[in-house]
Short mmCIF file of C-alpha atoms in Angstrom, two decimals:
data_model
loop_
_atom_site.label_atom_id
_atom_site.label_comp_id
_atom_site.label_asym_id
_atom_site.label_seq_id
_atom_site.Cartn_x
_atom_site.Cartn_y
_atom_site.Cartn_z
CA MET A 1 -15.69 38.48 -71.69
CA SER A 2 -12.73 40.72 -71.17
CA GLY A 3 -12.16 43.48 -68.64
CA ALA A 4 -13.44 43.98 -65.15
CA ARG A 5 -15.90 41.81 -63.36
CA ARG A 6 -18.04 42.87 -60.44
CA LEU A 7 -18.81 40.64 -57.46
CA LEU A 8 -21.69 41.70 -55.23
CA LEU A 9 -21.70 40.01 -51.83
CA MET A 10 -25.04 40.37 -50.03
CA ARG A 11 -26.28 39.17 -46.69
CA HIS A 12 -29.98 38.29 -46.74
CA ALA A 13 -32.42 40.89 -45.43
CA GLN A 14 -33.93 40.81 -41.93
CA ALA A 15 -35.50 37.43 -41.21
CA GLU A 16 -38.18 36.17 -38.84
CA ASN A 17 -37.32 34.32 -35.66
CA GLY A 18 -38.90 31.22 -34.21
CA PHE A 19 -38.87 28.89 -37.20
CA GLU A 20 -36.59 26.08 -38.27
CA ASP A 21 -33.58 28.01 -39.60
CA PHE A 22 -33.74 26.94 -43.25
CA GLU A 23 -37.43 27.91 -43.46
CA ARG A 24 -37.22 31.35 -41.83
CA GLY A 25 -38.74 33.98 -44.10
CA LEU A 26 -38.31 37.73 -44.25
CA THR A 27 -40.03 40.21 -41.98
CA ASP A 28 -41.89 43.17 -43.48
CA ARG A 29 -38.79 45.23 -42.79
CA GLY A 30 -36.67 42.59 -44.55
CA ARG A 31 -38.84 42.77 -47.66
CA SER A 32 -38.42 46.56 -47.68
CA GLN A 33 -34.65 46.18 -47.21
CA ALA A 34 -34.40 43.77 -50.17
CA GLU A 35 -36.33 46.15 -52.43
CA ALA A 36 -34.16 49.08 -51.33
CA VAL A 37 -31.01 47.11 -52.21
CA GLY A 38 -32.49 46.28 -55.62
CA ARG A 39 -33.15 49.97 -56.29
CA LEU A 40 -29.64 50.91 -55.12
CA LEU A 41 -27.98 48.30 -57.33
CA ALA A 42 -30.08 49.37 -60.33
CA GLU A 43 -29.25 53.06 -59.76
CA ARG A 44 -25.54 52.21 -59.79
CA GLY A 45 -25.86 50.01 -62.87
CA TYR A 46 -24.97 46.89 -60.86
CA VAL A 47 -27.40 44.53 -62.55
CA PRO A 48 -26.38 40.89 -62.11
CA ASP A 49 -25.82 38.54 -65.02
CA HIS A 50 -25.54 35.57 -62.66
CA VAL A 51 -26.72 34.93 -59.09
CA ILE A 52 -25.56 32.42 -56.51
CA CYS A 53 -28.29 32.25 -53.88
CA SER A 54 -28.47 30.06 -50.82
CA ALA A 55 -31.48 27.76 -51.07
CA ALA A 56 -32.81 28.96 -47.68
CA ARG A 57 -36.21 30.65 -47.76
CA ARG A 58 -34.95 34.04 -46.52
CA THR A 59 -32.24 34.30 -49.16
CA ARG A 60 -34.65 33.32 -51.95
CA GLN A 61 -37.10 35.96 -50.70
CA THR A 62 -34.30 38.52 -50.51
CA LEU A 63 -33.34 37.80 -54.10
CA ASP A 64 -36.98 38.08 -55.21
CA GLY A 65 -37.16 41.53 -53.59
CA VAL A 66 -33.87 42.69 -55.09
CA LEU A 67 -34.73 41.57 -58.62
CA GLY A 68 -38.32 42.77 -58.30
CA ALA A 69 -37.12 46.30 -57.55
CA MET A 70 -34.95 46.39 -60.67
CA GLU A 71 -36.34 47.30 -64.06
CA ALA A 72 -38.58 44.78 -65.78
CA GLY A 73 -36.73 42.25 -67.85
CA VAL A 74 -33.83 41.70 -65.45
CA ARG A 75 -33.52 37.92 -65.50
CA PRO A 76 -30.07 36.75 -64.52
CA GLU A 77 -29.14 33.09 -64.43
CA VAL A 78 -29.76 31.95 -60.84
CA ASP A 79 -28.13 29.04 -59.04
CA TYR A 80 -30.06 28.18 -55.87
CA SER A 81 -27.37 26.44 -53.90
CA GLU A 82 -27.77 24.11 -50.94
CA ALA A 83 -23.99 24.42 -50.50
CA ALA A 84 -24.24 28.20 -50.03
CA TYR A 85 -26.56 27.73 -47.04
CA SER A 86 -23.91 26.27 -44.76
CA ALA A 87 -20.85 27.34 -46.74
CA GLY A 88 -17.64 28.55 -45.22
CA VAL A 89 -15.55 31.16 -47.02
CA ASP A 90 -13.66 28.58 -49.12
CA THR A 91 -16.85 26.88 -50.34
CA LEU A 92 -18.55 30.17 -51.19
CA LEU A 93 -15.46 31.28 -53.10
CA GLU A 94 -15.41 27.95 -54.97
CA LEU A 95 -19.00 28.60 -56.09
CA VAL A 96 -17.92 32.00 -57.43
CA ASN A 97 -14.92 30.41 -59.17
CA GLN A 98 -17.30 28.14 -61.11
CA VAL A 99 -19.35 30.96 -62.67
CA ASP A 100 -19.45 31.20 -66.46
CA PRO A 101 -16.57 33.43 -67.63
CA ASP A 102 -19.01 35.48 -69.75
CA ALA A 103 -20.84 36.80 -66.67
CA GLY A 104 -19.86 40.39 -65.95
CA THR A 105 -21.63 40.93 -62.63
CA VAL A 106 -22.29 38.19 -60.09
CA LEU A 107 -24.54 38.62 -57.07
CA VAL A 108 -24.09 36.25 -54.11
CA VAL A 109 -26.96 36.18 -51.60
CA ALA A 110 -25.99 34.17 -48.54
CA HIS A 111 -25.51 34.19 -44.77
CA ASN A 112 -23.32 35.51 -42.01
CA PRO A 113 -20.71 35.04 -40.80
CA THR A 114 -19.50 33.72 -44.17
CA VAL A 115 -20.56 36.69 -46.32
CA ALA A 116 -19.00 39.17 -43.89
CA GLN A 117 -15.79 37.15 -43.73
CA LEU A 118 -15.52 36.90 -47.52
CA ALA A 119 -16.32 40.59 -48.01
CA GLY A 120 -13.78 41.51 -45.34
CA ALA A 121 -11.16 39.39 -47.07
CA PHE A 122 -11.80 41.15 -50.40
CA LEU A 123 -11.96 44.60 -48.80
CA GLY A 124 -8.83 44.02 -46.76
CA ASN A 125 -10.32 44.47 -43.29
CA PRO A 126 -13.10 43.04 -41.12
CA VAL A 127 -16.50 44.58 -41.77
CA ALA A 128 -19.79 44.81 -39.90
CA TYR A 129 -22.49 43.11 -41.95
CA PRO A 130 -26.04 43.67 -40.71
CA PRO A 131 -28.95 42.27 -42.74
CA ALA A 132 -29.19 43.49 -46.36
CA THR A 133 -25.58 44.69 -46.47
CA VAL A 134 -23.87 44.51 -49.86
CA ALA A 135 -20.23 44.87 -50.82
CA ALA A 136 -19.21 45.52 -54.43
CA VAL A 137 -15.83 44.16 -55.48
CA GLU A 138 -14.25 45.08 -58.81
CA LEU A 139 -12.11 42.22 -60.11
CA GLU A 140 -9.57 42.25 -62.93
CA VAL A 141 -9.41 38.46 -63.16
CA GLU A 142 -11.74 35.77 -64.48
CA TRP A 143 -14.13 34.19 -62.00
CA LEU A 144 -11.97 31.10 -61.88
CA TYR A 145 -9.19 33.18 -60.29
CA ALA A 146 -11.32 35.43 -58.08
CA ALA A 147 -9.84 35.54 -54.59
CA PRO A 148 -9.03 38.12 -51.95
CA GLY A 149 -6.26 40.33 -53.25
CA THR A 150 -7.47 40.21 -56.88
CA GLY A 151 -9.67 43.28 -56.71
CA SER A 152 -10.87 46.23 -54.68
CA GLY A 153 -14.24 47.12 -53.33
CA THR A 154 -16.54 49.05 -51.08
CA LEU A 155 -19.57 48.56 -48.88
CA LEU A 156 -22.74 49.86 -50.53
CA SER A 157 -25.33 49.41 -47.81
#
């Protein structure tokens, strides 16, 4: 692939409390948030070719809601990653750097504070990142070279 690539950095939607952290699921509000993000991404033409999703229950449910709200037939390649669950910024960026060069749009669904820190690094300033927040970063480099300073972006939600 040549040209721009788009990196979508999403924090999972609102999750339940009171469970073992890895197994926390989404609340009703969280399910609605995930679907709203899916509609927003579809409206903007930000349909992922590849997804890196933390293996935690709430991130998997968030991704299901996002993809379910997009038009039928949207079936990106999905990597459910144990590493993304507890990843720091460097690890999450390494996962992005390993994406197939042919992918045009990559969606990362993971956790705070890491997603907020990575988005802030790409956007050039710290950002607030409540549940279901997404940043879109336009990159002019291959995934292997994606790093803060290699693109520009904006918060979508």
